[in-house]
Each structure stands twice: as structure tokens, then as C-alpha cells.
Amino acid sequence: MKHRLTTCKTKFHRKALSKLLSLFRQTPNQECTVFPSLLDLPGEIRLLIYQFTFATTCDHILVTVDRARRASRPILYTDGPDERRPRELRYTRTPSIPLPAALLQTNQQIYYEALPSLYANTIFSASSSPISLMYLKDHLSEFARNNIRQVQLCPTSLLSESLIRERELLSWTVLCAEIAGLPGLRRVWVSYPQPEMLKNGTVEFHRGRYARWLDLMRVKKTLVFDVFDGSAEDREECRKRFREIIQDTGDVSGD
């Protein structure tokens, strides 16, 4: 009798377990919601999503590039004794708002589609030395370099009344030539710490030190100051002075 009760109890558990599992088992007639992936959407919709994703409340995002401190001993590639790693760089973003740049790492197609939207309002600059921008290209893919739209240059080191080192002048010349070769370049921002740096010296002085090499970049050039406390008339005067220095008869904007 006891064996019979045990058998009935076991059969009951098996039936109950079978019914319980059937509640979670998907049947052919059961509807399942399938969400489309990003790449299933039309290209025009994806472009709008990228623009919305990288949209900010500010007009531009300034990415400042600077060389990190050199290591005490150079690190060599294992491929060959003469190949060195690219210089380590530090990046500062102003304003320091979060950007979902990880989206670019999803896959190659999204990288090629989304990166132009990210770079559309990004200005690349250098803090201590403008030559840092030359090292930036070693850290970017060819596609990324070709999509750089805006660059900010600061010729402060060339504005000293004393003699400048030939190496600094050569570096500035090479830098201007490198930037002029960017196929996607649309605007160059020329930055001065304060208006006095622009007003001091003759036009010929500014032309001879740095401005004539700006002619290599056939794009719009915009005047910008780190600090400006003047009036609207002062700003217009600086803009006129800047136009004379770069010998631009077109529309020159200034911040």
C-alpha cells in the first residue's frame, strides 16, 4: 500500500512539473516581439540618431591635445629595433560633457556612419605646443583624419619680440602644411591669449612670424581670444586687424 501511494505521488509530481514547464515553453503560435537592430533602420534614420546622440547644448566641443611626459627610456616595438611607439598624448574636452563615443566601437559600419556626426562640431587644438597636433594623426585612423572639420591654432610662441628659434618656426611651417592637407578641413580658429597680443607689432611682424603660412589653408579663418573684456567696437577693431594680418578680404568672424 505504501509503495502504491509513493508511485501515485511521483506521477502527480511529474504531471505538475510538465504543466509548469509548459507555461514557460514557447509554442509556435505564441507571439514574440522582435525589436529591430540599429542597422535594420534606413540610413536616413540612423543619421538622425547619430546627430541626436552627439548633440550638445554648446556650439562646439574643444578637444585639446598635449604630449604626455616622456618616459625615462623609450619603448620600442617588438617588430623592429628602429620602430618606436607613437607619442603618448593627453586629451582635455571643453566643456567636459559626457559623449557616448563608445558607440563608434559597436562595429565598423556604425564607426564609418557615426564618426562624421561626432566630428562635425569638434575643434582640435593644442595646449602647450601646437606641434602636438602633428602627433595626433598617428593616433587616428585615415578615415578619422579625413573627417576633421575644425582646428584651432595658437601662435603665441611666435609672437615674442625677441628672436625665435629656427626649430619653432620650422615646426609651425610643417604644422600648417599638414593641416592644409586635411581633405575635410572647413575652418581654422586662430587663438590669442588676449587682444594685446594681436594689436602689438606691425602687420609685417605678424605676417613674417606666422600668418603667411596660414595662407596654405584655403578655408575660413576665425579669430578667438582666451580672454576678452572689450566692447563690441573693440571686437570689430580686432577683427579688422586680424583680416589685415591674414590678408583676407572675405568674411572673417571673431569670438
Coordinates of N, CA and C in Angstrom, one line a residue:
M1 N 0.8 -1.2 0.0 CA 0.0 0.0 0.0 C 0.9 1.3 0.0
K2 N 1.9 1.2 0.8 CA 2.8 2.3 0.9 C 3.5 2.5 -0.4
H3 N 3.9 1.5 -1.1 CA 4.6 1.6 -2.4 C 3.6 2.2 -3.5
R4 N 2.3 1.8 -3.4 CA 1.3 2.4 -4.3 C 1.2 3.9 -4.1
L5 N 1.1 4.3 -2.9 CA 1.0 5.8 -2.6 C 2.2 6.5 -3.1
T6 N 3.4 6.0 -3.0 CA 4.6 6.6 -3.4 C 4.6 6.7 -4.9
T7 N 4.1 5.7 -5.7 CA 4.0 5.7 -7.1 C 3.1 6.8 -7.6
C8 N 1.9 6.9 -6.9 CA 0.9 7.9 -7.3 C 1.4 9.3 -7.1
K9 N 2.2 9.5 -6.0 CA 2.7 10.8 -5.7 C 3.8 11.2 -6.7
T10 N 4.6 10.2 -7.1 CA 5.6 10.5 -8.2 C 5.0 10.9 -9.5
K11 N 3.9 10.2 -9.9 CA 3.2 10.5 -11.1 C 2.6 11.9 -11.0
F12 N 2.1 12.3 -9.9 CA 1.5 13.6 -9.7 C 2.5 14.7 -9.9
H13 N 3.7 14.5 -9.3 CA 4.8 15.5 -9.4 C 5.2 15.7 -10.8
R14 N 5.3 14.5 -11.6 CA 5.7 14.6 -13.0 C 4.7 15.4 -13.8
K15 N 3.4 15.1 -13.6 CA 2.4 15.9 -14.3 C 2.4 17.4 -14.0
A16 N 2.6 17.7 -12.7 CA 2.6 19.1 -12.3 C 3.8 19.8 -12.9
L17 N 5.0 19.1 -12.9 CA 6.2 19.7 -13.4 C 6.0 19.9 -14.9
S18 N 5.4 19.0 -15.6 CA 5.2 19.1 -17.0 C 4.3 20.3 -17.4
K19 N 3.2 20.5 -16.6 CA 2.3 21.6 -16.8 C 3.0 22.9 -16.5
L20 N 3.8 22.9 -15.4 CA 4.6 24.1 -15.1 C 5.6 24.6 -16.1
L21 N 6.3 23.6 -16.7 CA 7.2 23.9 -17.7 C 6.6 24.4 -19.0
S22 N 5.4 23.9 -19.3 CA 4.6 24.3 -20.5 C 4.3 25.8 -20.4
L23 N 4.2 26.3 -19.2 CA 3.9 27.8 -19.1 C 5.0 28.6 -19.6
F24 N 6.2 28.1 -19.5 CA 7.4 28.9 -19.9 C 7.9 28.5 -21.3
R25 N 7.4 27.4 -21.8 CA 7.9 26.9 -23.1 C 7.2 27.6 -24.2
Q26 N 8.0 28.2 -25.1 CA 7.4 29.0 -26.3 C 6.8 28.0 -27.3
T27 N 5.6 28.3 -27.7 CA 4.9 27.5 -28.7 C 4.9 28.2 -30.0
P28 N 4.7 27.5 -31.1 CA 4.8 28.1 -32.4 C 3.7 29.2 -32.6
N29 N 2.6 29.1 -31.9 CA 1.6 30.1 -32.0 C 1.7 31.3 -31.1
Q30 N 2.7 31.2 -30.2 CA 2.9 32.3 -29.3 C 3.6 33.5 -30.0
E31 N 3.1 34.7 -29.8 CA 3.7 35.9 -30.5 C 4.9 36.3 -29.7
C32 N 5.9 36.7 -30.4 CA 7.2 37.2 -29.7 C 7.5 38.5 -30.4
T33 N 7.7 39.6 -29.5 CA 8.1 40.9 -30.0 C 9.6 40.9 -30.4
V34 N 9.9 41.3 -31.6 CA 11.2 41.4 -32.1 C 11.6 42.8 -32.4
F35 N 12.5 43.4 -31.7 CA 12.9 44.8 -31.9 C 14.0 44.8 -33.0
P36 N 13.9 45.7 -33.9 CA 14.9 45.8 -35.0 C 16.2 46.4 -34.5
S37 N 17.3 46.0 -35.1 CA 18.6 46.5 -34.7 C 18.8 47.8 -35.3
L38 N 19.8 48.5 -34.9 CA 20.1 49.9 -35.5 C 20.3 49.8 -37.0
L39 N 21.0 48.8 -37.4 CA 21.4 48.6 -38.8 C 20.2 48.2 -39.7
D40 N 19.1 47.8 -39.1 CA 17.9 47.5 -39.8 C 17.1 48.7 -40.2
L41 N 17.4 49.8 -39.6 CA 16.7 51.1 -39.9 C 17.3 51.7 -41.2
P42 N 16.5 52.5 -41.9 CA 17.0 53.2 -43.0 C 18.2 54.1 -42.7
G43 N 19.1 54.3 -43.7 CA 20.3 55.1 -43.4 C 19.9 56.5 -43.0
E44 N 18.9 57.1 -43.5 CA 18.5 58.5 -43.1 C 18.1 58.5 -41.6
I45 N 17.4 57.5 -41.2 CA 17.0 57.5 -39.8 C 18.2 57.3 -38.9
R46 N 19.2 56.4 -39.3 CA 20.4 56.2 -38.5 C 21.2 57.5 -38.4
L47 N 21.2 58.3 -39.5 CA 22.0 59.6 -39.5 C 21.3 60.5 -38.4
L48 N 20.0 60.6 -38.4 CA 19.4 61.4 -37.4 C 19.6 61.0 -36.0
I49 N 19.7 59.7 -35.8 CA 20.0 59.1 -34.5 C 21.4 59.5 -34.1
Y50 N 22.4 59.4 -35.0 CA 23.8 59.8 -34.7 C 23.8 61.3 -34.3
Q51 N 23.2 62.1 -35.1 CA 23.2 63.6 -34.8 C 22.6 63.9 -33.4
F52 N 21.5 63.2 -33.1 CA 20.8 63.4 -31.8 C 21.7 62.9 -30.7
T53 N 22.4 61.7 -30.9 CA 23.2 61.1 -29.9 C 24.4 62.0 -29.5
F54 N 25.0 62.7 -30.5 CA 26.2 63.5 -30.2 C 25.8 65.0 -30.1
A55 N 24.6 65.3 -30.1 CA 24.2 66.7 -29.9 C 24.4 67.2 -28.5
T56 N 24.9 68.5 -28.4 CA 25.1 69.1 -27.1 C 24.5 70.5 -27.0
T57 N 24.5 71.0 -25.9 CA 23.9 72.4 -25.7 C 24.8 73.5 -26.1
C58 N 26.1 73.2 -26.3 CA 27.1 74.2 -26.8 C 27.3 74.1 -28.3
D59 N 27.8 75.2 -28.8 CA 28.0 75.2 -30.3 C 29.2 74.3 -30.7
H60 N 30.2 74.3 -29.9 CA 31.4 73.5 -30.3 C 32.0 72.8 -29.1
I61 N 32.7 71.7 -29.3 CA 33.5 71.0 -28.3 C 34.9 71.1 -28.6
L62 N 35.7 71.7 -27.7 CA 37.1 71.9 -27.9 C 37.9 70.7 -27.3
V63 N 38.6 70.0 -28.2 CA 39.4 68.9 -27.7 C 40.9 69.3 -27.8
T64 N 41.5 69.5 -26.6 CA 42.9 70.0 -26.5 C 43.8 68.8 -26.4
V65 N 44.8 68.8 -27.3 CA 45.8 67.7 -27.3 C 47.1 68.2 -26.8
D66 N 47.7 67.4 -25.9 CA 49.0 67.7 -25.4 C 49.8 66.5 -25.2
R67 N 51.1 66.6 -25.4 CA 52.0 65.5 -25.2 C 52.2 65.1 -23.8
A68 N 52.1 63.8 -23.5 CA 52.4 63.4 -22.1 C 53.8 63.4 -21.9
R69 N 54.2 63.3 -20.6 CA 55.6 63.4 -20.2 C 56.3 62.2 -20.8
R70 N 57.5 62.4 -21.3 CA 58.3 61.3 -21.9 C 58.7 60.3 -20.8
A71 N 58.8 59.1 -21.2 CA 59.3 58.1 -20.3 C 60.8 58.2 -20.2
S72 N 61.3 57.7 -19.1 CA 62.8 57.8 -19.0 C 63.5 57.0 -20.0
R73 N 62.9 55.9 -20.5 CA 63.6 55.1 -21.5 C 62.6 54.9 -22.6
P74 N 62.9 55.1 -23.9 CA 62.0 54.9 -25.0 C 61.5 53.4 -25.1
I75 N 60.2 53.2 -25.4 CA 59.7 51.9 -25.5 C 59.7 51.6 -27.0
L76 N 60.2 50.4 -27.4 CA 60.3 50.1 -28.8 C 59.3 49.0 -29.1
Y77 N 58.9 49.0 -30.4 CA 58.1 48.0 -30.9 C 58.8 46.7 -31.0
T78 N 58.1 45.6 -30.9 CA 58.8 44.3 -31.0 C 59.1 43.9 -32.4
D79 N 58.4 44.6 -33.4 CA 58.6 44.3 -34.8 C 60.0 44.6 -35.3
G80 N 60.5 45.6 -34.8 CA 61.9 46.0 -35.3 C 62.5 47.0 -34.3
P81 N 63.8 47.0 -34.3 CA 64.6 47.8 -33.3 C 64.4 49.3 -33.5
D82 N 64.1 49.7 -34.8 CA 64.1 51.1 -35.1 C 62.7 51.7 -35.1
E83 N 61.7 50.9 -34.8 CA 60.3 51.4 -34.7 C 59.9 51.8 -33.3
R84 N 59.4 53.0 -33.1 CA 59.0 53.5 -31.8 C 57.5 53.6 -31.8
R85 N 57.0 53.5 -30.6 CA 55.6 53.7 -30.4 C 55.2 55.2 -30.6
P86 N 54.0 55.5 -31.1 CA 53.6 56.9 -31.2 C 53.6 57.6 -29.8
R87 N 53.9 58.8 -29.8 CA 54.0 59.6 -28.6 C 52.7 59.5 -27.8
E88 N 52.8 59.4 -26.5 CA 51.6 59.4 -25.7 C 51.0 60.8 -25.6
L89 N 49.7 60.8 -25.7 CA 49.0 62.1 -25.7 C 48.0 62.2 -24.6
R90 N 47.7 63.4 -24.2 CA 46.6 63.6 -23.2 C 45.6 64.5 -23.9
Y91 N 44.3 64.2 -23.6 CA 43.2 64.9 -24.2 C 42.4 65.6 -23.1
T92 N 42.0 66.8 -23.4 CA 41.1 67.6 -22.5 C 39.9 68.1 -23.3
R93 N 38.7 67.8 -22.8 CA 37.5 68.2 -23.5 C 36.8 69.3 -22.8
T94 N 36.5 70.4 -23.6 CA 35.9 71.6 -23.0 C 34.6 71.9 -23.9
P95 N 33.5 72.0 -23.2 CA 33.2 71.6 -21.9 C 33.3 70.1 -21.6
S96 N 33.5 69.7 -20.4 CA 33.7 68.3 -20.1 C 32.4 67.6 -20.0
I97 N 31.6 67.5 -21.0 CA 30.4 66.9 -21.0 C 30.5 65.4 -21.5
P98 N 29.7 64.5 -21.0 CA 29.9 63.1 -21.5 C 29.4 62.9 -22.9
L99 N 30.2 62.2 -23.7 CA 29.8 61.9 -25.1 C 29.8 60.4 -25.2
P100 N 28.8 59.8 -25.8 CA 28.8 58.3 -26.0 C 29.7 57.9 -27.1
A101 N 31.0 58.1 -27.0 CA 31.9 57.8 -28.1 C 32.0 56.3 -28.2
A102 N 31.6 55.5 -27.2 CA 31.7 54.0 -27.3 C 30.8 53.5 -28.4
L103 N 29.9 54.3 -28.9 CA 29.0 53.8 -30.0 C 29.9 53.5 -31.2
L104 N 31.0 54.2 -31.4 CA 31.8 54.0 -32.5 C 32.5 52.7 -32.5
Q105 N 32.5 52.0 -31.3 CA 33.2 50.7 -31.2 C 32.2 49.6 -31.4
T106 N 31.0 49.9 -31.8 CA 30.0 48.8 -32.0 C 30.4 47.9 -33.1
N107 N 30.6 48.5 -34.3 CA 31.1 47.7 -35.4 C 31.6 48.7 -36.5
Q108 N 32.2 48.2 -37.5 CA 32.9 49.1 -38.5 C 31.9 50.0 -39.2
Q109 N 30.7 49.4 -39.6 CA 29.7 50.2 -40.3 C 29.3 51.4 -39.5
I110 N 28.9 51.2 -38.2 CA 28.5 52.3 -37.4 C 29.6 53.3 -37.2
Y111 N 30.9 52.8 -37.1 CA 32.0 53.7 -37.0 C 32.1 54.7 -38.1
Y112 N 32.0 54.2 -39.4 CA 32.0 55.0 -40.5 C 30.8 55.9 -40.7
E113 N 29.7 55.5 -40.2 CA 28.5 56.3 -40.3 C 28.4 57.4 -39.2
A114 N 28.8 57.1 -38.0 CA 28.6 58.0 -36.9 C 29.7 59.0 -36.6
L115 N 31.0 58.6 -37.0 CA 32.1 59.5 -36.7 C 32.0 60.9 -37.3
P116 N 31.5 61.0 -38.5 CA 31.3 62.4 -39.1 C 30.4 63.2 -38.3
S117 N 29.4 62.6 -37.6 CA 28.5 63.4 -36.8 C 29.2 63.9 -35.5
L118 N 30.1 63.0 -35.0 CA 30.8 63.4 -33.8 C 31.8 64.5 -34.1
Y119 N 32.5 64.5 -35.2 CA 33.5 65.4 -35.6 C 32.9 66.7 -36.1
A120 N 31.6 66.8 -36.4 CA 31.1 68.0 -37.1 C 31.3 69.2 -36.3
N121 N 31.1 69.1 -34.9 CA 31.2 70.3 -34.1 C 32.4 70.2 -33.1
T122 N 33.4 69.4 -33.5 CA 34.6 69.2 -32.7 C 35.7 70.0 -33.2
I123 N 36.4 70.8 -32.3 CA 37.6 71.6 -32.7 C 38.8 70.9 -32.0
F124 N 39.8 70.6 -32.8 CA 41.0 70.0 -32.3 C 42.0 71.1 -32.1
S125 N 42.6 71.2 -30.9 CA 43.6 72.2 -30.6 C 44.8 71.6 -29.8
A126 N 45.7 72.4 -29.5 CA 46.9 72.0 -28.7 C 47.1 73.0 -27.6
S127 N 47.6 72.6 -26.4 CA 47.7 73.4 -25.3 C 49.1 74.1 -25.2
S128 N 50.1 73.3 -24.9 CA 51.4 73.8 -24.7 C 52.2 74.1 -25.9
S129 N 52.0 73.2 -26.9 CA 52.8 73.3 -28.1 C 51.9 72.9 -29.3
P130 N 51.8 73.8 -30.3 CA 51.0 73.5 -31.5 C 51.4 72.2 -32.2
I131 N 52.7 71.8 -32.0 CA 53.2 70.7 -32.7 C 52.5 69.4 -32.2
S132 N 51.9 69.4 -31.1 CA 51.2 68.3 -30.6 C 50.1 67.8 -31.5
L133 N 49.6 68.7 -32.3 CA 48.6 68.3 -33.3 C 49.2 67.4 -34.4
M134 N 50.5 67.5 -34.6 CA 51.1 66.7 -35.6 C 51.1 65.2 -35.2
Y135 N 51.3 65.0 -33.8 CA 51.3 63.7 -33.3 C 49.9 63.1 -33.2
L136 N 48.9 63.9 -33.3 CA 47.5 63.4 -33.2 C 47.2 62.5 -34.4
K137 N 47.8 62.7 -35.6 CA 47.4 61.9 -36.7 C 47.9 60.5 -36.6
D138 N 49.0 60.3 -35.8 CA 49.5 58.9 -35.5 C 48.5 58.1 -34.7
H139 N 47.6 58.8 -34.0 CA 46.6 58.1 -33.1 C 45.3 58.0 -33.8
L140 N 45.1 58.5 -34.9 CA 43.8 58.4 -35.6 C 43.9 57.6 -36.9
S141 N 42.8 57.0 -37.2 CA 42.7 56.3 -38.5 C 42.7 57.3 -39.6
E142 N 42.9 56.8 -40.8 CA 42.9 57.7 -42.0 C 41.5 58.2 -42.2
F143 N 40.5 57.4 -41.9 CA 39.1 57.9 -42.0 C 38.8 59.0 -41.0
A144 N 39.3 58.9 -39.8 CA 39.1 59.9 -38.8 C 39.9 61.2 -39.2
R145 N 41.1 61.1 -39.7 CA 41.9 62.3 -40.1 C 41.1 63.0 -41.2
N146 N 40.6 62.3 -42.1 CA 39.9 62.9 -43.3 C 38.6 63.6 -42.9
N147 N 38.1 63.3 -41.7 CA 36.8 63.9 -41.2 C 37.0 65.0 -40.2
I148 N 38.3 65.4 -40.0 CA 38.5 66.5 -39.1 C 38.0 67.8 -39.8
R149 N 37.1 68.5 -39.2 CA 36.5 69.7 -39.8 C 37.1 71.0 -39.3
Q150 N 37.5 71.0 -38.1 CA 37.9 72.3 -37.5 C 39.2 72.1 -36.6
V151 N 40.1 73.0 -36.7 CA 41.3 73.0 -36.0 C 41.6 74.4 -35.4
Q152 N 42.1 74.4 -34.2 CA 42.4 75.7 -33.5 C 43.9 75.8 -33.4
L153 N 44.5 76.9 -33.8 CA 46.0 77.2 -33.7 C 46.2 78.4 -32.9
C154 N 47.3 78.3 -32.1 CA 47.7 79.4 -31.2 C 49.1 79.7 -31.5
P155 N 49.4 80.9 -32.1 CA 50.8 81.2 -32.5 C 51.5 82.0 -31.4
T156 N 51.1 81.8 -30.1 CA 51.7 82.6 -29.0 C 53.2 82.5 -29.0
S157 N 53.7 81.3 -29.1 CA 55.2 81.1 -29.0 C 56.0 81.9 -30.1
L158 N 55.3 82.3 -31.2 CA 56.0 83.0 -32.2 C 55.8 84.5 -32.2
L159 N 55.1 85.0 -31.1 CA 54.8 86.4 -31.0 C 55.8 87.2 -30.1
S160 N 56.8 86.6 -29.7 CA 57.8 87.2 -28.8 C 58.6 88.2 -29.7
E161 N 58.9 89.4 -29.1 CA 59.7 90.4 -29.8 C 61.1 90.0 -30.0
S162 N 61.6 89.1 -29.1 CA 63.0 88.6 -29.3 C 63.0 87.6 -30.4
L163 N 64.3 87.2 -30.7 CA 64.5 86.2 -31.8 C 63.9 84.9 -31.4
I164 N 63.2 84.2 -32.3 CA 62.6 82.9 -32.1 C 63.6 81.9 -32.6
R165 N 63.5 80.7 -32.1 CA 64.4 79.6 -32.5 C 63.9 79.1 -33.9
E166 N 64.9 78.8 -34.7 CA 64.5 78.3 -36.1 C 63.7 77.0 -36.0
R167 N 63.9 76.2 -35.0 CA 63.1 75.0 -34.9 C 61.6 75.3 -34.7
E168 N 61.3 76.3 -33.9 CA 59.9 76.7 -33.7 C 59.3 77.1 -35.0
L169 N 60.0 77.9 -35.7 CA 59.4 78.4 -37.0 C 59.3 77.3 -38.0
L170 N 60.2 76.3 -38.0 CA 60.1 75.2 -38.9 C 58.9 74.3 -38.5
S171 N 58.7 74.1 -37.2 CA 57.6 73.3 -36.7 C 56.3 73.9 -37.1
W172 N 56.2 75.2 -37.0 CA 55.0 75.9 -37.3 C 54.7 75.8 -38.8
T173 N 55.7 75.9 -39.6 CA 55.5 75.8 -41.1 C 55.1 74.4 -41.5
V174 N 55.7 73.4 -40.9 CA 55.3 72.0 -41.2 C 53.9 71.7 -40.7
L175 N 53.5 72.3 -39.5 CA 52.2 72.1 -39.0 C 51.1 72.7 -39.9
C176 N 51.4 73.9 -40.4 CA 50.4 74.5 -41.3 C 50.2 73.7 -42.6
A177 N 51.3 73.2 -43.0 CA 51.3 72.3 -44.3 C 50.5 71.1 -44.0
E178 N 50.7 70.4 -42.8 CA 50.0 69.2 -42.5 C 48.5 69.5 -42.4
I179 N 48.1 70.5 -41.7 CA 46.7 70.9 -41.6 C 46.1 71.2 -42.9
A180 N 46.8 71.9 -43.7 CA 46.3 72.3 -45.1 C 46.0 71.1 -45.9
G181 N 46.6 69.9 -45.6 CA 46.4 68.7 -46.3 C 45.2 67.9 -45.9
L182 N 44.6 68.3 -44.8 CA 43.4 67.6 -44.4 C 42.2 67.8 -45.3
P183 N 41.7 66.8 -46.0 CA 40.7 67.0 -47.0 C 39.4 67.4 -46.5
G184 N 39.1 67.2 -45.2 CA 37.8 67.5 -44.7 C 37.8 68.9 -44.0
L185 N 38.9 69.6 -43.9 CA 39.0 70.8 -43.2 C 38.1 71.9 -43.7
R186 N 37.3 72.5 -42.8 CA 36.4 73.5 -43.2 C 36.7 74.9 -42.5
R187 N 37.3 74.9 -41.3 CA 37.6 76.1 -40.6 C 38.8 76.0 -39.7
V188 N 39.5 77.1 -39.6 CA 40.7 77.2 -38.8 C 40.4 78.4 -37.8
W189 N 40.5 78.1 -36.5 CA 40.4 79.1 -35.5 C 41.8 79.5 -35.0
V190 N 42.0 80.8 -35.1 CA 43.3 81.3 -34.7 C 43.1 82.0 -33.3
S191 N 43.8 81.5 -32.3 CA 43.6 81.9 -30.9 C 44.7 82.7 -30.4
Y192 N 44.3 83.8 -29.7 CA 45.3 84.6 -29.0 C 44.9 84.7 -27.5
P193 N 45.9 84.7 -26.6 CA 45.5 84.8 -25.2 C 44.7 86.0 -24.8
Q194 N 45.0 87.2 -25.5 CA 44.3 88.4 -25.2 C 44.4 89.4 -26.4
P195 N 43.6 90.4 -26.5 CA 43.7 91.3 -27.7 C 45.0 92.0 -27.9
E196 N 45.7 92.2 -26.8 CA 47.0 92.9 -26.9 C 48.0 92.1 -27.7
M197 N 47.9 90.8 -27.7 CA 48.8 90.0 -28.5 C 48.6 90.2 -29.9
L198 N 47.4 90.5 -30.3 CA 47.1 90.8 -31.7 C 47.4 92.2 -32.1
K199 N 47.3 93.1 -31.2 CA 47.5 94.5 -31.6 C 49.0 94.9 -31.6
N200 N 49.8 94.3 -30.7 CA 51.2 94.6 -30.6 C 51.9 94.2 -31.9
G201 N 52.9 95.0 -32.3 CA 53.6 94.7 -33.5 C 52.9 95.2 -34.8
T202 N 53.7 95.3 -35.8 CA 53.1 95.7 -37.1 C 52.5 94.5 -37.8
V203 N 51.8 94.8 -38.9 CA 51.2 93.7 -39.7 C 52.3 92.9 -40.3
E204 N 53.4 93.5 -40.7 CA 54.5 92.8 -41.3 C 55.2 91.9 -40.3
F205 N 55.2 92.3 -39.0 CA 55.7 91.5 -38.0 C 54.9 90.2 -37.9
H206 N 53.6 90.3 -37.8 CA 52.7 89.1 -37.7 C 52.8 88.3 -39.0
R207 N 52.9 88.9 -40.1 CA 53.0 88.1 -41.4 C 54.3 87.3 -41.4
G208 N 55.4 87.9 -41.0 CA 56.6 87.3 -41.1 C 56.8 86.2 -40.0
R209 N 56.1 86.3 -38.9 CA 56.3 85.3 -37.8 C 55.4 84.1 -38.0
Y210 N 54.2 84.2 -38.5 CA 53.3 83.1 -38.5 C 52.2 83.2 -39.6
A211 N 51.7 84.4 -39.9 CA 50.5 84.5 -40.6 C 50.6 84.1 -42.1
R212 N 51.7 84.2 -42.7 CA 51.9 83.9 -44.1 C 51.7 82.4 -44.3
W213 N 52.0 81.6 -43.3 CA 51.8 80.1 -43.5 C 50.4 79.7 -43.3
L214 N 49.6 80.6 -42.7 CA 48.1 80.3 -42.6 C 47.5 80.4 -44.0
D215 N 48.2 81.0 -45.0 CA 47.6 81.1 -46.3 C 47.5 79.8 -47.0
L216 N 48.3 78.8 -46.5 CA 48.3 77.4 -47.0 C 46.9 76.8 -46.9
M217 N 46.2 77.2 -45.8 CA 44.8 76.6 -45.5 C 43.8 77.5 -46.2
R218 N 43.2 77.0 -47.3 CA 42.2 77.7 -48.1 C 40.8 77.5 -47.5
V219 N 40.7 77.8 -46.2 CA 39.4 77.7 -45.5 C 39.1 78.9 -44.7
K220 N 37.9 79.0 -44.2 CA 37.6 80.2 -43.4 C 38.4 80.2 -42.1
K221 N 38.8 81.4 -41.7 CA 39.6 81.5 -40.5 C 38.9 82.4 -39.5
T222 N 38.8 82.0 -38.3 CA 38.0 82.7 -37.3 C 38.9 83.1 -36.1
L223 N 38.8 84.4 -35.7 CA 39.6 84.9 -34.6 C 38.9 84.6 -33.3
V224 N 39.7 84.2 -32.3 CA 39.1 83.9 -31.0 C 40.2 84.2 -29.9
F225 N 39.7 84.7 -28.8 CA 40.6 85.1 -27.7 C 40.3 84.2 -26.5
D226 N 41.3 83.9 -25.7 CA 41.1 83.2 -24.4 C 40.4 84.1 -23.4
V227 N 40.7 85.4 -23.4 CA 40.1 86.3 -22.5 C 39.8 87.6 -23.3
F228 N 38.6 88.1 -23.3 CA 38.2 89.3 -24.0 C 37.2 90.1 -23.2
D229 N 37.5 91.3 -22.7 CA 36.6 92.1 -21.9 C 36.2 93.4 -22.5
G230 N 36.5 93.5 -23.8 CA 36.3 94.8 -24.5 C 34.8 94.9 -25.0
S231 N 34.6 96.0 -25.7 CA 33.2 96.3 -26.2 C 33.1 95.7 -27.6
A232 N 31.9 95.9 -28.1 CA 31.6 95.5 -29.5 C 32.5 96.2 -30.5
E233 N 32.8 97.5 -30.2 CA 33.7 98.3 -31.1 C 35.1 97.7 -31.1
D234 N 35.6 97.3 -29.9 CA 36.9 96.7 -29.7 C 37.0 95.4 -30.5
R235 N 35.9 94.6 -30.4 CA 35.9 93.4 -31.1 C 36.0 93.6 -32.6
E236 N 35.2 94.5 -33.1 CA 35.3 94.8 -34.6 C 36.6 95.3 -35.0
E237 N 37.3 96.1 -34.1 CA 38.6 96.6 -34.5 C 39.6 95.4 -34.5
C238 N 39.5 94.5 -33.6 CA 40.4 93.3 -33.6 C 40.1 92.5 -34.8
R239 N 38.9 92.4 -35.2 CA 38.5 91.6 -36.4 C 39.1 92.2 -37.7
K240 N 39.1 93.5 -37.7 CA 39.7 94.2 -38.9 C 41.2 94.1 -38.9
R241 N 41.8 94.1 -37.7 CA 43.3 93.9 -37.6 C 43.6 92.5 -38.1
F242 N 42.8 91.6 -37.6 CA 43.1 90.2 -38.0 C 43.0 90.0 -39.5
R243 N 42.0 90.6 -40.1 CA 41.8 90.5 -41.5 C 43.0 91.0 -42.3
E244 N 43.6 92.1 -41.8 CA 44.8 92.7 -42.4 C 46.0 91.8 -42.3
I245 N 46.1 91.1 -41.1 CA 47.2 90.2 -40.9 C 47.2 89.0 -41.8
I246 N 46.0 88.4 -41.9 CA 45.9 87.2 -42.7 C 45.6 87.5 -44.2
Q247 N 45.5 88.8 -44.5 CA 45.2 89.3 -45.8 C 44.0 88.6 -46.4
D248 N 42.9 88.7 -45.7 CA 41.6 88.1 -46.1 C 40.6 89.2 -46.3
T249 N 40.1 89.3 -47.5 CA 39.1 90.3 -47.8 C 37.7 89.8 -47.7
G250 N 37.5 88.5 -47.3 CA 36.2 87.9 -47.2 C 35.7 88.1 -45.8
D251 N 34.7 87.3 -45.4 CA 34.1 87.4 -44.1 C 34.9 86.7 -43.1
V252 N 35.4 87.4 -42.1 CA 36.2 86.9 -41.0 C 35.4 87.1 -39.8
S253 N 35.1 86.0 -39.1 CA 34.3 86.1 -37.9 C 35.2 86.1 -36.7
G254 N 34.7 86.5 -35.6 CA 35.5 86.6 -34.3 C 34.6 86.4 -33.1
D255 N 35.2 85.7 -32.1 CA 34.5 85.5 -30.9 C 35.1 86.3 -29.8

